[in-house]
Coordinates of C-alpha atoms in Angstrom, one line a residue:
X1 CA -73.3 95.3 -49.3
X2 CA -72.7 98.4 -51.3
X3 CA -70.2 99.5 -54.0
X4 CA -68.2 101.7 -51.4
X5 CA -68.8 99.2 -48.7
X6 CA -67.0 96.8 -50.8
X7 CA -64.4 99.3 -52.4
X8 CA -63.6 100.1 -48.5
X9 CA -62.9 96.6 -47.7
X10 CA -60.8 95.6 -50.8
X11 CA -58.5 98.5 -49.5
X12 CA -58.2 97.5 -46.5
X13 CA -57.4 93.9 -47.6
X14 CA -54.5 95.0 -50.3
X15 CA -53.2 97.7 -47.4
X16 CA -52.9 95.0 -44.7
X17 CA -51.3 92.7 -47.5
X18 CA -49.1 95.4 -48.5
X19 CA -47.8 96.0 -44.9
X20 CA -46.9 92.6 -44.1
X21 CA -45.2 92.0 -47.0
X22 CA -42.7 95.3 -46.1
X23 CA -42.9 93.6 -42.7
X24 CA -41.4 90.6 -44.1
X25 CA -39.2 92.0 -46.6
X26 CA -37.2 94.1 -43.9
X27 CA -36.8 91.3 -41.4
X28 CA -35.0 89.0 -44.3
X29 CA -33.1 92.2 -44.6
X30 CA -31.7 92.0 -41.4
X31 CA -31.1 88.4 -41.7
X32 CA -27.7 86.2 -43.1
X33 CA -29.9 84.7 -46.0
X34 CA -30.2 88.6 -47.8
X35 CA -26.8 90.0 -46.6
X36 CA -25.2 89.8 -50.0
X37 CA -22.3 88.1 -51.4
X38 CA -19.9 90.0 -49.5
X39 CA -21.6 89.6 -46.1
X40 CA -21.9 85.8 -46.4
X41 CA -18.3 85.5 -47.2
X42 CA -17.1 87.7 -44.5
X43 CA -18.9 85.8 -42.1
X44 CA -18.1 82.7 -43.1
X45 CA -14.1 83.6 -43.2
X46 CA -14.3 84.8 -39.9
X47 CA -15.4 81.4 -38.7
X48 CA -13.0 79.4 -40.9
X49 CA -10.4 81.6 -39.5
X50 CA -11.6 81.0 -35.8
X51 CA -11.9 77.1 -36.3
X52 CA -9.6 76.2 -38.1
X53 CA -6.7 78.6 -39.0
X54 CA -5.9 79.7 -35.6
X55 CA -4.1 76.5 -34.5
X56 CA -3.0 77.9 -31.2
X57 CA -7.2 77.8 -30.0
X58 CA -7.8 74.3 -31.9
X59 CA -5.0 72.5 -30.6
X60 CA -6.4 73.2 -26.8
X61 CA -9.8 71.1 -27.6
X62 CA -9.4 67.7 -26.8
X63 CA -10.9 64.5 -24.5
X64 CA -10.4 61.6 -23.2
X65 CA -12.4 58.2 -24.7
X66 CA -15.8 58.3 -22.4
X67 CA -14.6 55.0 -21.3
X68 CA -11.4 55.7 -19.7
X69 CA -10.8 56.6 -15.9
X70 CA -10.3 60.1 -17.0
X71 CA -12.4 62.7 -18.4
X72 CA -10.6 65.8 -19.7
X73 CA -13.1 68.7 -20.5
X74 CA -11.4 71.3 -23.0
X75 CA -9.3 74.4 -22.6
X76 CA -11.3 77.7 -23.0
X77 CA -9.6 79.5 -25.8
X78 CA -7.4 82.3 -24.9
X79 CA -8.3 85.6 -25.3
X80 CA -8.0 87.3 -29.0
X81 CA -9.2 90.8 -27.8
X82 CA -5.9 91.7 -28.7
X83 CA -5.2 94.4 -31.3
X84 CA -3.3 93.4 -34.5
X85 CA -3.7 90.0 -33.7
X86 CA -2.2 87.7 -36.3
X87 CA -4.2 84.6 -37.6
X88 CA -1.8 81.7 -38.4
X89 CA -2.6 80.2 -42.2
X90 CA -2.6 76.6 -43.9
X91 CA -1.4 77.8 -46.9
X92 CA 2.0 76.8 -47.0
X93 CA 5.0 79.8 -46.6
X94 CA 7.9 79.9 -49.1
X95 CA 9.9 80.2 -45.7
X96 CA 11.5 76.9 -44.8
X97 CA 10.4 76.6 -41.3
X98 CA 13.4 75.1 -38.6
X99 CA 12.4 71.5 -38.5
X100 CA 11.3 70.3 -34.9
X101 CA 12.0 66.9 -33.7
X102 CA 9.6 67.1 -30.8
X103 CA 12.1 65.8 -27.8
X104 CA 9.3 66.2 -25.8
X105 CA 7.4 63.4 -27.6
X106 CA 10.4 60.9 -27.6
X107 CA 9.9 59.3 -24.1
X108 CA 6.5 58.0 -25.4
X109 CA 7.7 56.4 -28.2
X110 CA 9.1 52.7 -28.4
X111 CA 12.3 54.3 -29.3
X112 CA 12.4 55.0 -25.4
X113 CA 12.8 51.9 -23.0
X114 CA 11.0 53.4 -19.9
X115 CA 8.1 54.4 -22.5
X116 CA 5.7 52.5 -20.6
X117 CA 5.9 54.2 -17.4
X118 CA 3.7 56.8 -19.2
X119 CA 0.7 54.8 -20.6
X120 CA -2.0 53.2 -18.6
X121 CA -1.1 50.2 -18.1
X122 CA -2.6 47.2 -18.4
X123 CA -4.7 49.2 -21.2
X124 CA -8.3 49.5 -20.6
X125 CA -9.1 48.1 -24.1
X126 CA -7.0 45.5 -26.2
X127 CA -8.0 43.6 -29.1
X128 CA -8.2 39.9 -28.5
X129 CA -5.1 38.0 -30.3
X130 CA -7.4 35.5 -32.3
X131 CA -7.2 36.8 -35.8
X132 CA -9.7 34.5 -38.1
X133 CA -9.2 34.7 -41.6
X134 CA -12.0 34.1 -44.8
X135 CA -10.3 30.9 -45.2
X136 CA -11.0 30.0 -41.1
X137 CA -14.8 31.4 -41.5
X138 CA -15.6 29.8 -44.2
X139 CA -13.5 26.5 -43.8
X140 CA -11.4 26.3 -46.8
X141 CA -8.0 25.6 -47.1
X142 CA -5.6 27.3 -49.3
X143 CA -4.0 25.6 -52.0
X144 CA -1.1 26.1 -54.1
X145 CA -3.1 25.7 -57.2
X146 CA -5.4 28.4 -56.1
X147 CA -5.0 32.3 -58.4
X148 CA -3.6 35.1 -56.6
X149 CA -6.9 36.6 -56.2
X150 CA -8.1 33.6 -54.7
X151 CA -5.3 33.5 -52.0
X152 CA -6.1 37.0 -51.4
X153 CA -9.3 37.0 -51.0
X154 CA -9.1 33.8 -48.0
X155 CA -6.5 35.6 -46.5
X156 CA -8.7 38.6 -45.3
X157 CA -8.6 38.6 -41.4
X158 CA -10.3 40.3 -39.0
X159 CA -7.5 42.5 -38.3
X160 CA -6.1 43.4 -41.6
X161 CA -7.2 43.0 -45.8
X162 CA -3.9 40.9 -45.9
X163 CA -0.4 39.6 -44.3
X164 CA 2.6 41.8 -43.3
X165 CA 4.8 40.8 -46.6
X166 CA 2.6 39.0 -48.0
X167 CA 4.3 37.0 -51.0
X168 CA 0.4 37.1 -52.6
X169 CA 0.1 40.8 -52.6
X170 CA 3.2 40.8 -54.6
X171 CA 2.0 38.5 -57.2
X172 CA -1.3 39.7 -57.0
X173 CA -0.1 43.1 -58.1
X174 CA 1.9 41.5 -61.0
X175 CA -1.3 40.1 -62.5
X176 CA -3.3 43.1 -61.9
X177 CA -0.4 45.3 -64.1
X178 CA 0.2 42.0 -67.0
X179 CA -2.9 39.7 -67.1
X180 CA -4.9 40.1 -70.1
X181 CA -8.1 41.9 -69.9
X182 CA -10.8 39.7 -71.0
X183 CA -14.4 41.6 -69.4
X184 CA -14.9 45.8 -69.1
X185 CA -18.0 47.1 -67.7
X186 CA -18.8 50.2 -66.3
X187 CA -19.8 50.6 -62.6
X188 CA -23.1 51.7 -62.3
X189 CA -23.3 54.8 -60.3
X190 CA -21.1 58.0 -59.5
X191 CA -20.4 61.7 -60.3
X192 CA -17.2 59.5 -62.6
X193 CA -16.2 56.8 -64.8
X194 CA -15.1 53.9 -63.0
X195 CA -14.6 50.6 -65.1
X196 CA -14.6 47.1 -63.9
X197 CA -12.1 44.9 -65.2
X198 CA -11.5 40.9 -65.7
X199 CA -8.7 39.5 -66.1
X200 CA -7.6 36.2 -67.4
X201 CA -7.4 34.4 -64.3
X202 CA -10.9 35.6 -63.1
X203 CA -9.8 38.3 -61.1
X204 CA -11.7 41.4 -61.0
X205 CA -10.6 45.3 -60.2
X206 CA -11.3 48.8 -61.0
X207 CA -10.3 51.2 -63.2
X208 CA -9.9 54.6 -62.3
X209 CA -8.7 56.5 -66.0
X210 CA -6.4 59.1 -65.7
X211 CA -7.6 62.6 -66.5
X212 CA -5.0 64.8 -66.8
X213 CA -1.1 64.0 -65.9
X214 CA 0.3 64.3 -61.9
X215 CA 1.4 67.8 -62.1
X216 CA -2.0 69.5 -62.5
X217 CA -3.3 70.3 -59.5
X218 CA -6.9 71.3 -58.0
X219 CA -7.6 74.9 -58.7
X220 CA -8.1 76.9 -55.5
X221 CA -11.1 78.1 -56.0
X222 CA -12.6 74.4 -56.7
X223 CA -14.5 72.9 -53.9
X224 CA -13.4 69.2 -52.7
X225 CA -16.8 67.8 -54.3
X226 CA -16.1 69.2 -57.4
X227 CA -12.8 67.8 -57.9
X228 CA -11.5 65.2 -60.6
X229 CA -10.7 61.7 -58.8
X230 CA -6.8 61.0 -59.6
X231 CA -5.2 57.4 -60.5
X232 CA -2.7 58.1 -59.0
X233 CA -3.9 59.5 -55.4
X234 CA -6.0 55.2 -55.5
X235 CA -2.0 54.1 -56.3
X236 CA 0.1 56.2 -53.3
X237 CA -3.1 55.4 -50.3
X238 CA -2.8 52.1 -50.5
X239 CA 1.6 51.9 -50.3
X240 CA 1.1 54.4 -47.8
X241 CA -1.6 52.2 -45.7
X242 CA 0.8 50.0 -45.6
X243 CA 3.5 51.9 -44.4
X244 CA 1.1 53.2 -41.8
X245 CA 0.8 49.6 -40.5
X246 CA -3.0 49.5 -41.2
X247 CA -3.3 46.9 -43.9
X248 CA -6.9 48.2 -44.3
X249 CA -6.5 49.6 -48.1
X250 CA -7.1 46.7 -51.0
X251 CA -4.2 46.4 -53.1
X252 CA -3.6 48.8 -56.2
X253 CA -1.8 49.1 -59.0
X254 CA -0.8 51.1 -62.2
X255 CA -1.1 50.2 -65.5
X256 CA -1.4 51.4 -69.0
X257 CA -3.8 49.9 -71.2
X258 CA -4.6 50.3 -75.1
X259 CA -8.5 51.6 -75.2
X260 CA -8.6 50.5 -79.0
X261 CA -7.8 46.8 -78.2
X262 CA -8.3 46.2 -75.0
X263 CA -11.3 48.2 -73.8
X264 CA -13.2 48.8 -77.5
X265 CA -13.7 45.4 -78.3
X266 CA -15.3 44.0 -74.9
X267 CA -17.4 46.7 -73.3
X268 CA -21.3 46.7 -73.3
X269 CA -23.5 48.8 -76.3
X270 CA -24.1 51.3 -74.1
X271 CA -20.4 52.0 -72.8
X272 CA -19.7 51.3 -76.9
X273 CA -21.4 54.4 -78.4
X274 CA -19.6 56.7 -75.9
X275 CA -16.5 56.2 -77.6
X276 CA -15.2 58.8 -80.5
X277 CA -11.9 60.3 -82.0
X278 CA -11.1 63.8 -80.4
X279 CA -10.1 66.7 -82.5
X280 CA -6.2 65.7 -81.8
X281 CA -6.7 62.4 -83.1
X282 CA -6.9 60.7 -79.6
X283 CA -9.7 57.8 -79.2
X284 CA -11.9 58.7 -76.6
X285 CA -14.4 57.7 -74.5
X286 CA -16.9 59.2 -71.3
X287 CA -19.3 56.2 -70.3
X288 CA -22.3 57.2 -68.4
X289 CA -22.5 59.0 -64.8
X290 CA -24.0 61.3 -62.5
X291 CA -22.1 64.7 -63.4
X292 CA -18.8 64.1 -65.5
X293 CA -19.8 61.9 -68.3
X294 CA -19.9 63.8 -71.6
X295 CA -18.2 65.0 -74.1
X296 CA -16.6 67.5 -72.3
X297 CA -15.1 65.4 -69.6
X298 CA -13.9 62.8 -72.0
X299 CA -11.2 59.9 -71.1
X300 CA -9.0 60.1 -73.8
X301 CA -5.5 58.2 -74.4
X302 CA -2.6 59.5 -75.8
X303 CA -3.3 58.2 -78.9
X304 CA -4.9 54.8 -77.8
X305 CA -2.6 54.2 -74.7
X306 CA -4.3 55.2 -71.0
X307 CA -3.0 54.9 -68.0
X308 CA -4.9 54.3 -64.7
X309 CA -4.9 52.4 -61.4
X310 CA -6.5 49.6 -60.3
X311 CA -7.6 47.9 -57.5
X312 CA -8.3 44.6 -56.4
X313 CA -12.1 43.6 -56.1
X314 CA -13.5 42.5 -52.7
X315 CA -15.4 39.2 -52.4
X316 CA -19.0 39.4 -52.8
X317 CA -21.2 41.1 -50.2
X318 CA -22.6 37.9 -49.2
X319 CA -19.1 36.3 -48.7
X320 CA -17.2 39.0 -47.0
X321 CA -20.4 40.8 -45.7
X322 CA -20.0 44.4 -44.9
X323 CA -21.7 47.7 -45.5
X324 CA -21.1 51.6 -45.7
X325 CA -21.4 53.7 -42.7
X326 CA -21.8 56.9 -43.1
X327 CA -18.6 59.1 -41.2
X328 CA -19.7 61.3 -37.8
X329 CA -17.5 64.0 -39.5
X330 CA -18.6 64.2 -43.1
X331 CA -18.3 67.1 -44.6
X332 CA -22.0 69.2 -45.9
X333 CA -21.3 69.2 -49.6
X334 CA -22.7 72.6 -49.5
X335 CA -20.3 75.3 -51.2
X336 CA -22.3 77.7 -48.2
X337 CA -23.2 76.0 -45.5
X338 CA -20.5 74.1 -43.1
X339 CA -21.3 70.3 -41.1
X340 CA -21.8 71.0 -37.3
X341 CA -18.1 69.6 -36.5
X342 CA -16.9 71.9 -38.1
X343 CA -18.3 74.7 -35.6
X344 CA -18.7 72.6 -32.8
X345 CA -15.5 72.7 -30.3
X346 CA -17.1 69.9 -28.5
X347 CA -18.3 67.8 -31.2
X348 CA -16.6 64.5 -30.4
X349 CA -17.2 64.9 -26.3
X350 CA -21.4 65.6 -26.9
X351 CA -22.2 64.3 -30.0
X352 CA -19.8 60.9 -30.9
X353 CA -18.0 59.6 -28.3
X354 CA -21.1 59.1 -26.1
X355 CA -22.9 57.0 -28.5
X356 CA -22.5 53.4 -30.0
X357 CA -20.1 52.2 -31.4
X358 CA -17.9 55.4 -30.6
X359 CA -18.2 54.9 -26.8
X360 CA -16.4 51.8 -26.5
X361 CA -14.3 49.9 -28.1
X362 CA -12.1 50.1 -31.1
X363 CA -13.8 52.0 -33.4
X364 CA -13.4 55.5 -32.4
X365 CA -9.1 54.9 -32.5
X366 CA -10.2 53.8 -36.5
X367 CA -11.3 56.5 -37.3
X368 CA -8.6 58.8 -35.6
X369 CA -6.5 56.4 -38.3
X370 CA -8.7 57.2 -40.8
X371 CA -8.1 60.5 -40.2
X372 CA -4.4 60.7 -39.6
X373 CA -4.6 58.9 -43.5
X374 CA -6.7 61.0 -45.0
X375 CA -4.6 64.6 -43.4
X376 CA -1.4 63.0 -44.9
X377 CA -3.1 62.2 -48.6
X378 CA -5.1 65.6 -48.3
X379 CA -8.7 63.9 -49.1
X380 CA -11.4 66.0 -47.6
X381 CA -14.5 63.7 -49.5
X382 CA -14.6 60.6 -46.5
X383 CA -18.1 60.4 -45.9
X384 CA -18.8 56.9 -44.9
X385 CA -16.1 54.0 -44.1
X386 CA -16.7 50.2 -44.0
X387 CA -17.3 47.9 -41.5
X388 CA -17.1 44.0 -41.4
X389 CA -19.6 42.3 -40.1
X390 CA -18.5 38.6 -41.2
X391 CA -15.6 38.0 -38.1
X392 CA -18.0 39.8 -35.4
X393 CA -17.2 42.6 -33.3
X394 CA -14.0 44.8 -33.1
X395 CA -13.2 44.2 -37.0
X396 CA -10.9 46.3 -38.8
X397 CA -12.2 48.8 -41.1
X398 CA -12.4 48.7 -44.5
X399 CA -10.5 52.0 -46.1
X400 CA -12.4 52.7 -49.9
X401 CA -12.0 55.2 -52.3
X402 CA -9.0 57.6 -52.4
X403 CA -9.3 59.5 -55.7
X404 CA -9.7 63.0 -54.4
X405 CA -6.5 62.9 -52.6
X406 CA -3.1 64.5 -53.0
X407 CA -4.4 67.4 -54.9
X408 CA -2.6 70.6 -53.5
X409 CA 0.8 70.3 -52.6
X410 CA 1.3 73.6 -51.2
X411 CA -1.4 73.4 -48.7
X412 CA -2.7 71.1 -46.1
X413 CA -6.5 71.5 -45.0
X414 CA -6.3 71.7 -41.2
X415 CA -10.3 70.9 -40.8
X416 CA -9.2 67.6 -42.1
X417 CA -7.0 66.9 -38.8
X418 CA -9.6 68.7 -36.8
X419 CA -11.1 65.7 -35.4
X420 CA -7.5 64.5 -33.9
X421 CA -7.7 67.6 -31.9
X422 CA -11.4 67.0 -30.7
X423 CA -11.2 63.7 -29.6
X424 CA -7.6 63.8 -28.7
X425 CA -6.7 60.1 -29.0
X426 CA -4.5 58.1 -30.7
X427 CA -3.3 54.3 -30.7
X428 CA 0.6 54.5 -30.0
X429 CA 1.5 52.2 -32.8
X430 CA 0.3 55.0 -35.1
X431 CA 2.1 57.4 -33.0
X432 CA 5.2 55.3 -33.5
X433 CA 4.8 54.9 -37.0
X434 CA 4.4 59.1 -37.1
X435 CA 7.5 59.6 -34.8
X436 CA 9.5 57.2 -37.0
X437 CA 8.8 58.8 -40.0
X438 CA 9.8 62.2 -38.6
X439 CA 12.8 61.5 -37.0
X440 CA 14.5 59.0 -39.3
X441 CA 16.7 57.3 -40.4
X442 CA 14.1 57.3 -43.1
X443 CA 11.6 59.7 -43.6
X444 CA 7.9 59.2 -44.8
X445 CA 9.0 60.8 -48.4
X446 CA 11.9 58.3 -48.5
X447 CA 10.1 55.1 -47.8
X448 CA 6.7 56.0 -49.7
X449 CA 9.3 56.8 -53.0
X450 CA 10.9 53.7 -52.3
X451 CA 7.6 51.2 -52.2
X452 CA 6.3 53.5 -55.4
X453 CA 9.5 52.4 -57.3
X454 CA 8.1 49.0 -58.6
X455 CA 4.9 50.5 -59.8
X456 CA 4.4 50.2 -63.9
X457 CA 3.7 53.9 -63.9
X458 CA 6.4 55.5 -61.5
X459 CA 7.0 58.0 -60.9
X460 CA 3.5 57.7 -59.1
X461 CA 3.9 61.0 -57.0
X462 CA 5.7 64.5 -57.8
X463 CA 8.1 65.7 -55.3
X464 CA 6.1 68.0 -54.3
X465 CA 3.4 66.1 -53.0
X466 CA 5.8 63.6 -51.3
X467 CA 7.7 66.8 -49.0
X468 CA 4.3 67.7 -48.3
X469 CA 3.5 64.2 -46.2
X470 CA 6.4 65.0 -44.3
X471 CA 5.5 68.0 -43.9
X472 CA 2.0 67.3 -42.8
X473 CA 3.5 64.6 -40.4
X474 CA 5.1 66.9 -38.4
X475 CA 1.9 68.8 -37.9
X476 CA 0.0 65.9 -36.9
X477 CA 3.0 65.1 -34.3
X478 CA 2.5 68.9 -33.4
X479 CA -1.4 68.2 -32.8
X480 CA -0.6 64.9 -30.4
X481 CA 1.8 67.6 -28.5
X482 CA -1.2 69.7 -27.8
X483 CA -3.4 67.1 -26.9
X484 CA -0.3 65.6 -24.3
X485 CA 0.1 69.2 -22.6
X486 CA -4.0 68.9 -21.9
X487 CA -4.8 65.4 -21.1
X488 CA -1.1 63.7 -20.4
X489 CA 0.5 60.6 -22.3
X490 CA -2.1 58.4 -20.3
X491 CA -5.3 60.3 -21.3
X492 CA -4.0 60.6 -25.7
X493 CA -2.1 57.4 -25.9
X494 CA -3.9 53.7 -25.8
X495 CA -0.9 51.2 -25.3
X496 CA -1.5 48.4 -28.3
X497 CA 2.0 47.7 -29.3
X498 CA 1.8 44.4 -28.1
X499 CA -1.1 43.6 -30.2
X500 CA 1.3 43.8 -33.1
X501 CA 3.4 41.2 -34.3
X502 CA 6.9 42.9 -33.9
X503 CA 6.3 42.9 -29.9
X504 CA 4.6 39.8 -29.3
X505 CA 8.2 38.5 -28.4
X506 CA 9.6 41.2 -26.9
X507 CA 10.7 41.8 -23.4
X508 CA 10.6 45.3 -22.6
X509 CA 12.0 46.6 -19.4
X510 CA 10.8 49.7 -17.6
X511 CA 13.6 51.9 -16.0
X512 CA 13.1 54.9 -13.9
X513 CA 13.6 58.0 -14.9

């Protein structure tokens, strides 16, 4: 071939190149990816506003469980093509909005003495009554001679972590909050510090340090993976699983420990050379950890005094067998890019509540609890929940890990509540427990600052936070509402209040209307 042969085919061959890479170039252009900073936030707000702010579209999507009678496909939304329409906002107003005590709701509560009349009735799912216990499974009688933690631990049911009053939670906590520490090791694992502790008596629990004090909040413009785990948020989840009736939550405490004598001395070589004295003279320490172990993001006492929260260990994995399961509605953990829930009106109806074990069963009105819990507290990071596996099917949950709770006061995260509104159903003992709470004679702010009182480092919550989870419970109530005007009492609300102890003896009479 000659010189200009080959000269003529080079060109062509760097021309052709040339053109498909303008080719290319112009249709990433045109695309999301390339639209610039601004573009990708405008889109995305436009969503968020769609799917989540504008609670008068949201509320309309809701279904019945797949295995009920009735099958309830969602409202369309109604029409925005409306000019100068208003979207409605999470973040809270400095308005004081008139407080409404949802009469409509009353006559499904237990408070009314024809509330049956509404429900399906006998319910088409209800837990059996047998409730085995560790102690039952495993064939061991409990004796008074036995720890606390022991007691605890044979106590677990299939139903609930422990007893309603349980004399051993009480003492329990007391030994968490006084027992001398006699073992520290870190928990392998993490993006933070977590710190196993032993006490005296052989119990075990962990230690979640405090970072900074209650009254700090998460920065706005923080996402919810980025956030610091509080002590505090571990301490308030667990009294207010309990005042939720779920029992699911292992107990935790607060307590204040003395890192120079009571941590220095027992931890392992490599926890030991973490340790220093800050600038300000405090001892310090950071451990080892995905993200926030380093200098940096010390734990450092005030000067040698910490305080921090902890929680009761679980019985081994091969006792108590369980494992994580990751959540149908976890978040993407992507500061761009949202999960499909989160876009999907119809999520729950296609995509969970057609498959096992969300299409029968109990485990689908879990994790509307779950939810209901995690709205109230304000934790967006629930990506997997446990399940039992040691009392066979229908077991209770297992509810783990709370530290990225109760961080913004002022605003409640609607997407959070979003799968209530998709699924649209509910047990009515939760309901009950929501009703109660808004109507009185107590409200949820009363009875959670009550239970908190005992704690070795109340005040556990500000104010703030605590008017917010009454705030937040009339929202939920406000959700249910919505879900009632689409599917009716029957179609929301599955009729277990005789499952629960307070009704086992009760006669309840229906009256007509």
């Amino acid at each position: 071939m000659k010189l200009s042969h080959r000269l003529i085919v080079i060109t062509s061959v760097l021309l052709s190149v040339f053109f498909i890479i303008c080719v290319i170039e112009n249709v990433l252009k045109n695309t999301d990816l390339t639209e610039g900073e601004d573009a990708v936030h405008g889109r995305q707000h436009f969503i968020f506003q769609r799917r989540f702010l504008n609670r008068e579209e949201t509320s309309k999507i809701s279904a019945e469980a797949s295995n009920n009678a009735m099958n309830v496909i969602p409202l369309p939304p109604k029409n925005t093509n409306k000019k100068n329409t208003t979207v409605k906002t999470t973040t809270v107003s400095t308005t004081k909005e008139p407080r409404d005590e949802f009469p409509d709701l009353f006559k499904y509560s237990t408070l009314s003495p024809n509330f049956r009349q509404y429900m399906e009735w006998p319910p088409y799912f209800r837990l059996p009554k047998y409730n085995p216990s560790l102690a039952d499974v495993l064939k061991v009688k409990i004796r008074d001679n036995m720890t606390n933690w022991e007691k605890f631990h044979l106590q677990i049911s299939k139903y609930y972590l422990y007893p309603e009053k349980s004399k051993v939670v009480e003492g329990l906590l007391h030994d968490l909050a006084t027992k001398k520490i006699i073992g520290v090791e870190q928990l392998p694992g993490g993006t933070q510090i977590k710190l196993i502790l032993t006490m005296e008596d052989g119990a075990k629990a962990l230690f979640k340090p405090m970072r900074f004090p209650r009254e700090v909040e998460t920065l706005p413009n923080h996402f919810y993976f980025t956030d610091f785990e509080r002590h505090v948020s571990e301490i308030a989840s667990f009294h207010l699983d309990k005042l939720l009736g779920y029992r699911r939550t292992p107990p935790c405490v607060g307590r204040k420990v003395n890192i120079s004598e009571e941590f220095y001395p027992l931890v392992e070589p490599d926890l030991h050379k973490t340790f220093f004295i800050s600038p300000a003279g405090n001892v310090c320490f950071h451990g080892q950890c995905t993200y926030y172990c380093d200098t940096s993001h010390a734990i450092c006492g005030d000067p040698h005094m910490l305080e921090g929260s902890l929680s009761i260990w679980l019985p081994p994995r091969n006792i108590l067998e369980r494992k994580p399961i990751r959540s149908p509605w976890r978040r993407s953990y992507n500061k761009r890019r949202k999960a499909s829930w989160e876009t999907d009106n119809y999520y729950c109806i296609n995509q969970v509540k057609v498959n096992p074990p969300y299409d029968h069963g109990r485990r689908i009105y879990d994790l509307m609890d779950l939810v209901i819990f995690d709205y109230l507290t304000g934790n967006m990071d629930r990506h997997h929940y446990d399940e039992v596996f040691t009392f066979g099917n229908d077991s209770a949950l297992i509810h783990l890990d709370h530290g990225r709770g109760f961080g913004r006061a002022s605003y409640d995260e609607f997407s959070i509540i979003l799968p209530l509104l998709q699924c649209c159903v509910i047990r009515l003992s939760t309901f009950n427990h929501l009703f109660s709470f808004h109507v009185g004679p107590k409200r949820l702010s009363d009875l959670m600052r009550e239970s908190m009182a005992k704690d070795p480092v109340a005040p556990v919550l500000t104010e703030a936070h605590l008017e917010a989870m009454d705030r937040r419970v009339g929202r939920i109530l406000d959700s249910i509402r919505s879900c009632v005007k689409v599917n009716g009492p029957a179609g929301v609300l599955l009729d277990d209040v005789l499952d629960y102890p307070y009704y086992l003896n009760q006669t309840i009479k229906i009256f007509p209307d």
